[in-house]
């Protein structure tokens, strides 16, 4: 509590009344807003009389009356339910509005009525849409038990289910449906011709002769064998053009455009969803000022209904507050560091960062080696053991999963030595984990491509290794398929074989080790990274395996129920809570990084790498992108010139320059606004002090003639000094009576 | 003019829909829950007022540390005992519903946190607020040193005119920049 040099505030900062202060226009306008809280006409009457009776408030009275009317006009325009009043008052307002509306012209009446009806229609539509939402009851229950942090994970999962479903419908509608329709209706289809060259040799991988059952399982798990020649993979789509009665359907073009469309759609949907979160996060990160207010005023989740959860929430809030207060103290300590200490810390950080880079490089190298080994083992068609075969197939996935399991533990140990502030520690570790997870997919793809485009010592005839990879897109699709399946298996296995036993052990066996291990906590960041990893694989793989989004939809559907059951039975809420708002922004941010990462391989393979000549829709073209350029050249003149201009360098450069200029302008504007806000804040503070100073002087000046006032009056005045005053806390030193030339009636000091 | 008759009339329902942020389903569900709090005879009476202790047996309010304050704020009883009629209950749910505006929520949040009902949040209010959040027993409270540091931080962040208290507009300003408020200030039946 600052020691005000102008006023002395007592220990509790209790406001004392001051009739002068109560007459200020700003107080009166707030009073009008608060008037609704206790709905008595008497009160309204009393304030009105106070206004009229305060002679010194004549100027104040007129401004208040103007504000009165302005408030009234404002409330008229707003829907009634947005007023903070009791039901009875709202009803009265409504009848008042209706009466007034009757006086209006019929045009206005009609306008108001339509507005009201539209609003009702919109509300009904929103109702109906929200009742269709998937898993509403389950999510509500989770919210009640665990709070909004974990809730955001589950609503994120729901979002991904919907996204994958839409992507699948897109691919199905534009690529698979025409083929199915054509085969049933009268459409003629032209297939890609086998032109006899060496590049278009495609040995069938279907199994011949007697097939043992476990080979079926191997096929199912690895996407090979009988699955290879199905709609599942790129290689099956051999259709070139479909001739319907009045139109030609160019399937390769549709395939390419559908790919671009689903990436674009995902981008737009994610950005739209995160728009509000972005803005808020930027604002609250800019001025790091709000953390305490946010924790105290918005700290309690009112949707918690479980007694246990409430108790845990309380303890987590306590922990969080204590940590934040301690962090403030640590920040102070950091600012006080000597130069020698700083050098030491920087040296340690450098060494540890180099160590982290070394670990990452090691992991990536092992993924590379595993991929090459796996590809070579598959190429040999070694008819070894069934299990060994599967392991060779899944070797990259196994290595990636192991790396992603070990590295977070390592990072969280290392970060302790780097001596950052606690909040930064968490964020930095998380960033490292995100980088590890998403780059491991990139490394896998890179090693695959290095295999595909390697033809011994000579450059490849067909642009790719046609002997080993006659249909390389299908192989890439199979790898993505295997990654998805393995990811799902691991999640299920960890839940069944690690989390449930952990709960049983910790609950039934008391010893030091189990106490240290403790009950499972639902670690939101790791879980989110898991599903973002799965989604990135889906985005990359959809081009090579068009049914992958459907598989991912089903996978996430089951993951929801598995995670929910595990959460309810095995987990306790986290001690370190994950803020709901921040977390949603974090989820969508990581998802965007995943999307950006997914676009890169798809773009490179569409534009750079020669598509296989033996399978797939793009046989007649060198690269997949060529189909688009060919179609553009066949378009009518005007459209073609337009499209060519749009893709020319001149346009791109000028567009880039214009975007940069716009960005600089917006940044400058934001900086200017921030400066203005700071100035206004300072001005507000000064105005407040000015006001208090002036009022004190005024009271002092009035005290001199009032010394002769009767004592009884002063006693009465001080006893009624409990009125709610909105502005300042005054000294209780003014125990003498303070009253103005025209003192207001008694009832007005108590509101 | 409330109802606790066994059915809500259609125009009554439409009126409630217009005057609150609740949907039809939510109003009917609220009516059902409210009727469950009444005894069999009370159900047929109009405008019945339910005492605070009964309201606090609701699942949604039972574990809430602010349950007493909530009842006091939304109660329209003359003797200020925290009892609620059905319409008060609807007002309560409306302010806590998903579609309520930020202004309504912050207005009622301010009144809930104003423990001494004096129109501002001063140190005493803030201290009681923090104690509600962390727990009432001795080992779950902050030490007085920590409390002092915390309250000075809060006032530093929110008290614009530096008078030592947070008034309604300062509170609304802080809330408008608080990202978690809307999602946490929510009760759904």
PDB file of N, CA and C in Angstrom, chain A residues 70-136:
ATOM      1  N   UNK A  70     -28.217   9.509 -22.008  1.00  0.00           N
ATOM      2  CA  UNK A  70     -27.345   8.716 -22.867  1.00  0.00           C
ATOM      3  C   UNK A  70     -27.415   7.253 -22.468  1.00  0.00           C
ATOM      4  N   UNK A  71     -27.383   7.011 -21.137  1.00  0.00           N
ATOM      5  CA  UNK A  71     -27.471   5.631 -20.664  1.00  0.00           C
ATOM      6  C   UNK A  71     -28.758   5.002 -21.132  1.00  0.00           C
ATOM      7  N   UNK A  72     -29.847   5.808 -21.003  1.00  0.00           N
ATOM      8  CA  UNK A  72     -31.146   5.265 -21.379  1.00  0.00           C
ATOM      9  C   UNK A  72     -31.147   4.898 -22.865  1.00  0.00           C
ATOM     10  N   UNK A  73     -30.595   5.825 -23.660  1.00  0.00           N
ATOM     11  CA  UNK A  73     -30.574   5.541 -25.095  1.00  0.00           C
ATOM     12  C   UNK A  73     -29.753   4.302 -25.388  1.00  0.00           C
ATOM     13  N   UNK A  74     -28.639   4.169 -24.670  1.00  0.00           N
ATOM     14  CA  UNK A  74     -27.795   3.005 -24.904  1.00  0.00           C
ATOM     15  C   UNK A  74     -28.509   1.725 -24.549  1.00  0.00           C
ATOM     16  N   UNK A  75     -29.208   1.756 -23.372  1.00  0.00           N
ATOM     17  CA  UNK A  75     -29.851   0.521 -22.962  1.00  0.00           C
ATOM     18  C   UNK A  75     -30.981   0.169 -23.910  1.00  0.00           C
ATOM     19  N   UNK A  76     -31.557   1.179 -24.526  1.00  0.00           N
ATOM     20  CA  UNK A  76     -32.621   0.874 -25.461  1.00  0.00           C
ATOM     21  C   UNK A  76     -32.089   0.077 -26.638  1.00  0.00           C
ATOM     22  N   UNK A  77     -30.907   0.481 -27.120  1.00  0.00           N
ATOM     23  CA  UNK A  77     -30.419  -0.191 -28.299  1.00  0.00           C
ATOM     24  C   UNK A  77     -29.923  -1.589 -28.005  1.00  0.00           C
ATOM     25  N   UNK A  78     -29.436  -1.820 -26.795  1.00  0.00           N
ATOM     26  CA  UNK A  78     -28.917  -3.146 -26.492  1.00  0.00           C
ATOM     27  C   UNK A  78     -30.050  -4.073 -26.131  1.00  0.00           C
ATOM     28  N   UNK A  79     -29.902  -5.337 -26.445  1.00  0.00           N
ATOM     29  CA  UNK A  79     -30.917  -6.297 -25.995  1.00  0.00           C
ATOM     30  C   UNK A  79     -30.976  -6.314 -24.479  1.00  0.00           C
ATOM     31  N   UNK A  80     -32.175  -6.576 -23.975  1.00  0.00           N
ATOM     32  CA  UNK A  80     -32.409  -6.403 -22.543  1.00  0.00           C
ATOM     33  C   UNK A  80     -31.568  -7.356 -21.715  1.00  0.00           C
ATOM     34  N   UNK A  81     -31.321  -8.557 -22.262  1.00  0.00           N
ATOM     35  CA  UNK A  81     -30.651  -9.531 -21.415  1.00  0.00           C
ATOM     36  C   UNK A  81     -29.211  -9.155 -21.143  1.00  0.00           C
ATOM     37  N   UNK A  82     -28.672  -8.146 -21.882  1.00  0.00           N
ATOM     38  CA  UNK A  82     -27.294  -7.766 -21.613  1.00  0.00           C
ATOM     39  C   UNK A  82     -27.191  -6.753 -20.496  1.00  0.00           C
ATOM     40  N   UNK A  83     -28.313  -6.412 -19.886  1.00  0.00           N
ATOM     41  CA  UNK A  83     -28.253  -5.501 -18.752  1.00  0.00           C
ATOM     42  C   UNK A  83     -28.127  -6.316 -17.485  1.00  0.00           C
ATOM     43  N   UNK A  84     -27.325  -5.790 -16.573  1.00  0.00           N
ATOM     44  CA  UNK A  84     -27.102  -6.540 -15.338  1.00  0.00           C
ATOM     45  C   UNK A  84     -28.189  -6.202 -14.332  1.00  0.00           C
ATOM     46  N   UNK A  85     -29.374  -6.741 -14.558  1.00  0.00           N
ATOM     47  CA  UNK A  85     -30.476  -6.431 -13.644  1.00  0.00           C
ATOM     48  C   UNK A  85     -31.191  -7.711 -13.268  1.00  0.00           C
ATOM     49  N   UNK A  86     -32.029  -7.597 -12.244  1.00  0.00           N
ATOM     50  CA  UNK A  86     -32.811  -8.784 -11.871  1.00  0.00           C
ATOM     51  C   UNK A  86     -33.928  -8.978 -12.887  1.00  0.00           C
ATOM     52  N   UNK A  87     -34.514 -10.170 -12.818  1.00  0.00           N
ATOM     53  CA  UNK A  87     -35.539 -10.541 -13.796  1.00  0.00           C
ATOM     54  C   UNK A  87     -36.707  -9.577 -13.768  1.00  0.00           C
ATOM     55  N   UNK A  88     -37.109  -9.181 -12.561  1.00  0.00           N
ATOM     56  CA  UNK A  88     -38.269  -8.292 -12.460  1.00  0.00           C
ATOM     57  C   UNK A  88     -37.999  -6.973 -13.166  1.00  0.00           C
ATOM     58  N   UNK A  89     -36.789  -6.447 -12.972  1.00  0.00           N
ATOM     59  CA  UNK A  89     -36.460  -5.177 -13.610  1.00  0.00           C
ATOM     60  C   UNK A  89     -36.361  -5.307 -15.102  1.00  0.00           C
ATOM     61  N   UNK A  90     -35.809  -6.442 -15.545  1.00  0.00           N
ATOM     62  CA  UNK A  90     -35.703  -6.641 -16.987  1.00  0.00           C
ATOM     63  C   UNK A  90     -37.087  -6.691 -17.613  1.00  0.00           C
ATOM     64  N   UNK A  91     -38.002  -7.358 -16.894  1.00  0.00           N
ATOM     65  CA  UNK A  91     -39.362  -7.446 -17.407  1.00  0.00           C
ATOM     66  C   UNK A  91     -39.966  -6.054 -17.531  1.00  0.00           C
ATOM     67  N   UNK A  92     -39.720  -5.232 -16.494  1.00  0.00           N
ATOM     68  CA  UNK A  92     -40.244  -3.868 -16.517  1.00  0.00           C
ATOM     69  C   UNK A  92     -39.663  -3.089 -17.678  1.00  0.00           C
ATOM     70  N   UNK A  93     -38.351  -3.270 -17.887  1.00  0.00           N
ATOM     71  CA  UNK A  93     -37.705  -2.603 -19.017  1.00  0.00           C
ATOM     72  C   UNK A  93     -38.341  -2.997 -20.317  1.00  0.00           C
ATOM     73  N   UNK A  94     -38.652  -4.289 -20.405  1.00  0.00           N
ATOM     74  CA  UNK A  94     -39.194  -4.789 -21.667  1.00  0.00           C
ATOM     75  C   UNK A  94     -40.549  -4.176 -21.929  1.00  0.00           C
ATOM     76  N   UNK A  95     -41.414  -4.133 -20.887  1.00  0.00           N
ATOM     77  CA  UNK A  95     -42.739  -3.551 -21.108  1.00  0.00           C
ATOM     78  C   UNK A  95     -42.604  -2.082 -21.446  1.00  0.00           C
ATOM     79  N   UNK A  96     -41.635  -1.434 -20.797  1.00  0.00           N
ATOM     80  CA  UNK A  96     -41.396  -0.029 -21.094  1.00  0.00           C
ATOM     81  C   UNK A  96     -40.994   0.141 -22.556  1.00  0.00           C
ATOM     82  N   UNK A  97     -40.079  -0.737 -22.990  1.00  0.00           N
ATOM     83  CA  UNK A  97     -39.633  -0.656 -24.370  1.00  0.00           C
ATOM     84  C   UNK A  97     -40.779  -0.871 -25.339  1.00  0.00           C
ATOM     85  N   UNK A  98     -41.618  -1.868 -25.008  1.00  0.00           N
ATOM     86  CA  UNK A  98     -42.740  -2.156 -25.901  1.00  0.00           C
ATOM     87  C   UNK A  98     -43.678  -0.968 -25.987  1.00  0.00           C
ATOM     88  N   UNK A  99     -43.913  -0.331 -24.820  1.00  0.00           N
ATOM     89  CA  UNK A  99     -44.785   0.838 -24.840  1.00  0.00           C
ATOM     90  C   UNK A  99     -44.204   1.929 -25.697  1.00  0.00           C
ATOM     91  N   UNK A 100     -42.906   2.147 -25.501  1.00  0.00           N
ATOM     92  CA  UNK A 100     -42.282   3.193 -26.297  1.00  0.00           C
ATOM     93  C   UNK A 100     -42.301   2.845 -27.762  1.00  0.00           C
ATOM     94  N   UNK A 101     -42.132   1.554 -28.033  1.00  0.00           N
ATOM     95  CA  UNK A 101     -42.096   1.142 -29.434  1.00  0.00           C
ATOM     96  C   UNK A 101     -43.421   1.414 -30.118  1.00  0.00           C
ATOM     97  N   UNK A 102     -44.494   1.310 -29.316  1.00  0.00           N
ATOM     98  CA  UNK A 102     -45.806   1.561 -29.898  1.00  0.00           C
ATOM     99  C   UNK A 102     -45.920   2.994 -30.396  1.00  0.00           C
ATOM    100  N   UNK A 103     -45.144   3.881 -29.741  1.00  0.00           N
ATOM    101  CA  UNK A 103     -45.209   5.279 -30.164  1.00  0.00           C
ATOM    102  C   UNK A 103     -44.399   5.532 -31.406  1.00  0.00           C
ATOM    103  N   UNK A 104     -43.501   4.619 -31.703  1.00  0.00           N
ATOM    104  CA  UNK A 104     -42.635   4.858 -32.854  1.00  0.00           C
ATOM    105  C   UNK A 104     -43.412   4.645 -34.142  1.00  0.00           C
ATOM    106  N   UNK A 105     -42.790   5.067 -35.192  1.00  0.00           N
ATOM    107  CA  UNK A 105     -43.431   4.858 -36.492  1.00  0.00           C
ATOM    108  C   UNK A 105     -43.452   3.378 -36.824  1.00  0.00           C
ATOM    109  N   UNK A 106     -44.285   3.017 -37.775  1.00  0.00           N
ATOM    110  CA  UNK A 106     -44.427   1.593 -38.090  1.00  0.00           C
ATOM    111  C   UNK A 106     -43.151   1.045 -38.702  1.00  0.00           C
ATOM    112  N   UNK A 107     -42.434   1.907 -39.420  1.00  0.00           N
ATOM    113  CA  UNK A 107     -41.165   1.453 -40.002  1.00  0.00           C
ATOM    114  C   UNK A 107     -40.198   1.009 -38.917  1.00  0.00           C
ATOM    115  N   UNK A 108     -40.066   1.846 -37.875  1.00  0.00           N
ATOM    116  CA  UNK A 108     -39.146   1.493 -36.803  1.00  0.00           C
ATOM    117  C   UNK A 108     -39.606   0.231 -36.083  1.00  0.00           C
ATOM    118  N   UNK A 109     -40.925   0.174 -35.899  1.00  0.00           N
ATOM    119  CA  UNK A 109     -41.455  -1.009 -35.226  1.00  0.00           C
ATOM    120  C   UNK A 109     -41.081  -2.269 -35.988  1.00  0.00           C
ATOM    121  N   UNK A 110     -41.322  -2.156 -37.312  1.00  0.00           N
ATOM    122  CA  UNK A 110     -41.013  -3.331 -38.132  1.00  0.00           C
ATOM    123  C   UNK A 110     -39.540  -3.680 -38.037  1.00  0.00           C
ATOM    124  N   UNK A 111     -38.680  -2.649 -38.045  1.00  0.00           N
ATOM    125  CA  UNK A 111     -37.242  -2.886 -37.962  1.00  0.00           C
ATOM    126  C   UNK A 111     -36.895  -3.591 -36.650  1.00  0.00           C
ATOM    127  N   UNK A 112     -37.474  -3.082 -35.560  1.00  0.00           N
ATOM    128  CA  UNK A 112     -37.168  -3.699 -34.271  1.00  0.00           C
ATOM    129  C   UNK A 112     -37.649  -5.128 -34.212  1.00  0.00           C
ATOM    130  N   UNK A 113     -38.862  -5.321 -34.772  1.00  0.00           N
ATOM    131  CA  UNK A 113     -39.381  -6.683 -34.729  1.00  0.00           C
ATOM    132  C   UNK A 113     -38.516  -7.645 -35.505  1.00  0.00           C
ATOM    133  N   UNK A 114     -38.112  -7.207 -36.720  1.00  0.00           N
ATOM    134  CA  UNK A 114     -37.266  -8.113 -37.513  1.00  0.00           C
ATOM    135  C   UNK A 114     -35.959  -8.382 -36.806  1.00  0.00           C
ATOM    136  N   UNK A 115     -35.422  -7.332 -36.181  1.00  0.00           N
ATOM    137  CA  UNK A 115     -34.159  -7.553 -35.471  1.00  0.00           C
ATOM    138  C   UNK A 115     -34.334  -8.589 -34.375  1.00  0.00           C
ATOM    139  N   UNK A 116     -35.465  -8.459 -33.646  1.00  0.00           N
ATOM    140  CA  UNK A 116     -35.690  -9.402 -32.565  1.00  0.00           C
ATOM    141  C   UNK A 116     -35.872 -10.812 -33.099  1.00  0.00           C
ATOM    142  N   UNK A 117     -36.638 -10.920 -34.209  1.00  0.00           N
ATOM    143  CA  UNK A 117     -36.861 -12.258 -34.756  1.00  0.00           C
ATOM    144  C   UNK A 117     -35.591 -12.878 -35.292  1.00  0.00           C
ATOM    145  N   UNK A 118     -34.768 -12.039 -35.946  1.00  0.00           N
ATOM    146  CA  UNK A 118     -33.497 -12.568 -36.451  1.00  0.00           C
ATOM    147  C   UNK A 118     -32.637 -13.071 -35.317  1.00  0.00           C
ATOM    148  N   UNK A 119     -32.644 -12.306 -34.233  1.00  0.00           N
ATOM    149  CA  UNK A 119     -31.826 -12.718 -33.092  1.00  0.00           C
ATOM    150  C   UNK A 119     -32.310 -14.050 -32.558  1.00  0.00           C
ATOM    151  N   UNK A 120     -33.655 -14.192 -32.477  1.00  0.00           N
ATOM    152  CA  UNK A 120     -34.200 -15.445 -31.975  1.00  0.00           C
ATOM    153  C   UNK A 120     -33.830 -16.606 -32.892  1.00  0.00           C
ATOM    154  N   UNK A 121     -33.905 -16.319 -34.218  1.00  0.00           N
ATOM    155  CA  UNK A 121     -33.565 -17.358 -35.182  1.00  0.00           C
ATOM    156  C   UNK A 121     -32.114 -17.778 -35.035  1.00  0.00           C
ATOM    157  N   UNK A 122     -31.260 -16.761 -34.863  1.00  0.00           N
ATOM    158  CA  UNK A 122     -29.838 -17.062 -34.741  1.00  0.00           C
ATOM    159  C   UNK A 122     -29.571 -17.883 -33.493  1.00  0.00           C
ATOM    160  N   UNK A 123     -30.244 -17.516 -32.397  1.00  0.00           N
ATOM    161  CA  UNK A 123     -30.057 -18.282 -31.163  1.00  0.00           C
ATOM    162  C   UNK A 123     -30.517 -19.718 -31.321  1.00  0.00           C
ATOM    163  N   UNK A 124     -31.667 -19.893 -31.994  1.00  0.00           N
ATOM    164  CA  UNK A 124     -32.165 -21.259 -32.178  1.00  0.00           C
ATOM    165  C   UNK A 124     -31.207 -22.079 -33.015  1.00  0.00           C
ATOM    166  N   UNK A 125     -30.668 -21.429 -34.069  1.00  0.00           N
ATOM    167  CA  UNK A 125     -29.727 -22.158 -34.928  1.00  0.00           C
ATOM    168  C   UNK A 125     -28.487 -22.558 -34.142  1.00  0.00           C
ATOM    169  N   UNK A 126     -28.011 -21.640 -33.322  1.00  0.00           N
ATOM    170  CA  UNK A 126     -26.821 -21.949 -32.521  1.00  0.00           C
ATOM    171  C   UNK A 126     -27.098 -23.085 -31.555  1.00  0.00           C
ATOM    172  N   UNK A 127     -28.287 -23.048 -30.932  1.00  0.00           N
ATOM    173  CA  UNK A 127     -28.692 -24.143 -30.057  1.00  0.00           C
ATOM    174  C   UNK A 127     -28.595 -25.480 -30.753  1.00  0.00           C
ATOM    175  N   UNK A 128     -29.252 -25.497 -31.924  1.00  0.00           N
ATOM    176  CA  UNK A 128     -29.348 -26.778 -32.630  1.00  0.00           C
ATOM    177  C   UNK A 128     -27.966 -27.279 -33.018  1.00  0.00           C
ATOM    178  N   UNK A 129     -27.107 -26.349 -33.501  1.00  0.00           N
ATOM    179  CA  UNK A 129     -25.759 -26.749 -33.891  1.00  0.00           C
ATOM    180  C   UNK A 129     -24.968 -27.283 -32.703  1.00  0.00           C
ATOM    181  N   UNK A 130     -25.107 -26.618 -31.565  1.00  0.00           N
ATOM    182  CA  UNK A 130     -24.308 -27.064 -30.431  1.00  0.00           C
ATOM    183  C   UNK A 130     -24.826 -28.370 -29.863  1.00  0.00           C
ATOM    184  N   UNK A 131     -26.114 -28.672 -30.104  1.00  0.00           N
ATOM    185  CA  UNK A 131     -26.601 -29.953 -29.614  1.00  0.00           C
ATOM    186  C   UNK A 131     -26.080 -31.097 -30.468  1.00  0.00           C
ATOM    187  N   UNK A 132     -25.620 -30.757 -31.702  1.00  0.00           N
ATOM    188  CA  UNK A 132     -25.082 -31.803 -32.557  1.00  0.00           C
ATOM    189  C   UNK A 132     -23.639 -32.120 -32.231  1.00  0.00           C
ATOM    190  N   UNK A 133     -23.036 -31.308 -31.387  1.00  0.00           N
ATOM    191  CA  UNK A 133     -21.614 -31.459 -31.133  1.00  0.00           C
ATOM    192  C   UNK A 133     -21.314 -32.824 -30.555  1.00  0.00           C
ATOM    193  N   UNK A 134     -20.225 -33.351 -31.018  1.00  0.00           N
ATOM    194  CA  UNK A 134     -19.820 -34.684 -30.609  1.00  0.00           C
ATOM    195  C   UNK A 134     -19.351 -34.679 -29.158  1.00  0.00           C
ATOM    196  N   UNK A 135     -19.722 -35.679 -28.389  1.00  0.00           N
ATOM    197  CA  UNK A 135     -19.131 -35.917 -27.068  1.00  0.00           C
ATOM    198  C   UNK A 135     -19.392 -34.799 -26.071  1.00  0.00           C
ATOM    199  N   UNK A 136     -20.519 -34.137 -26.210  1.00  0.00           N
ATOM    200  CA  UNK A 136     -20.742 -32.998 -25.333  1.00  0.00           C
ATOM    201  C   UNK A 136     -20.796 -33.422 -23.877  1.00  0.00           C
TER     202      UNK A 136
END
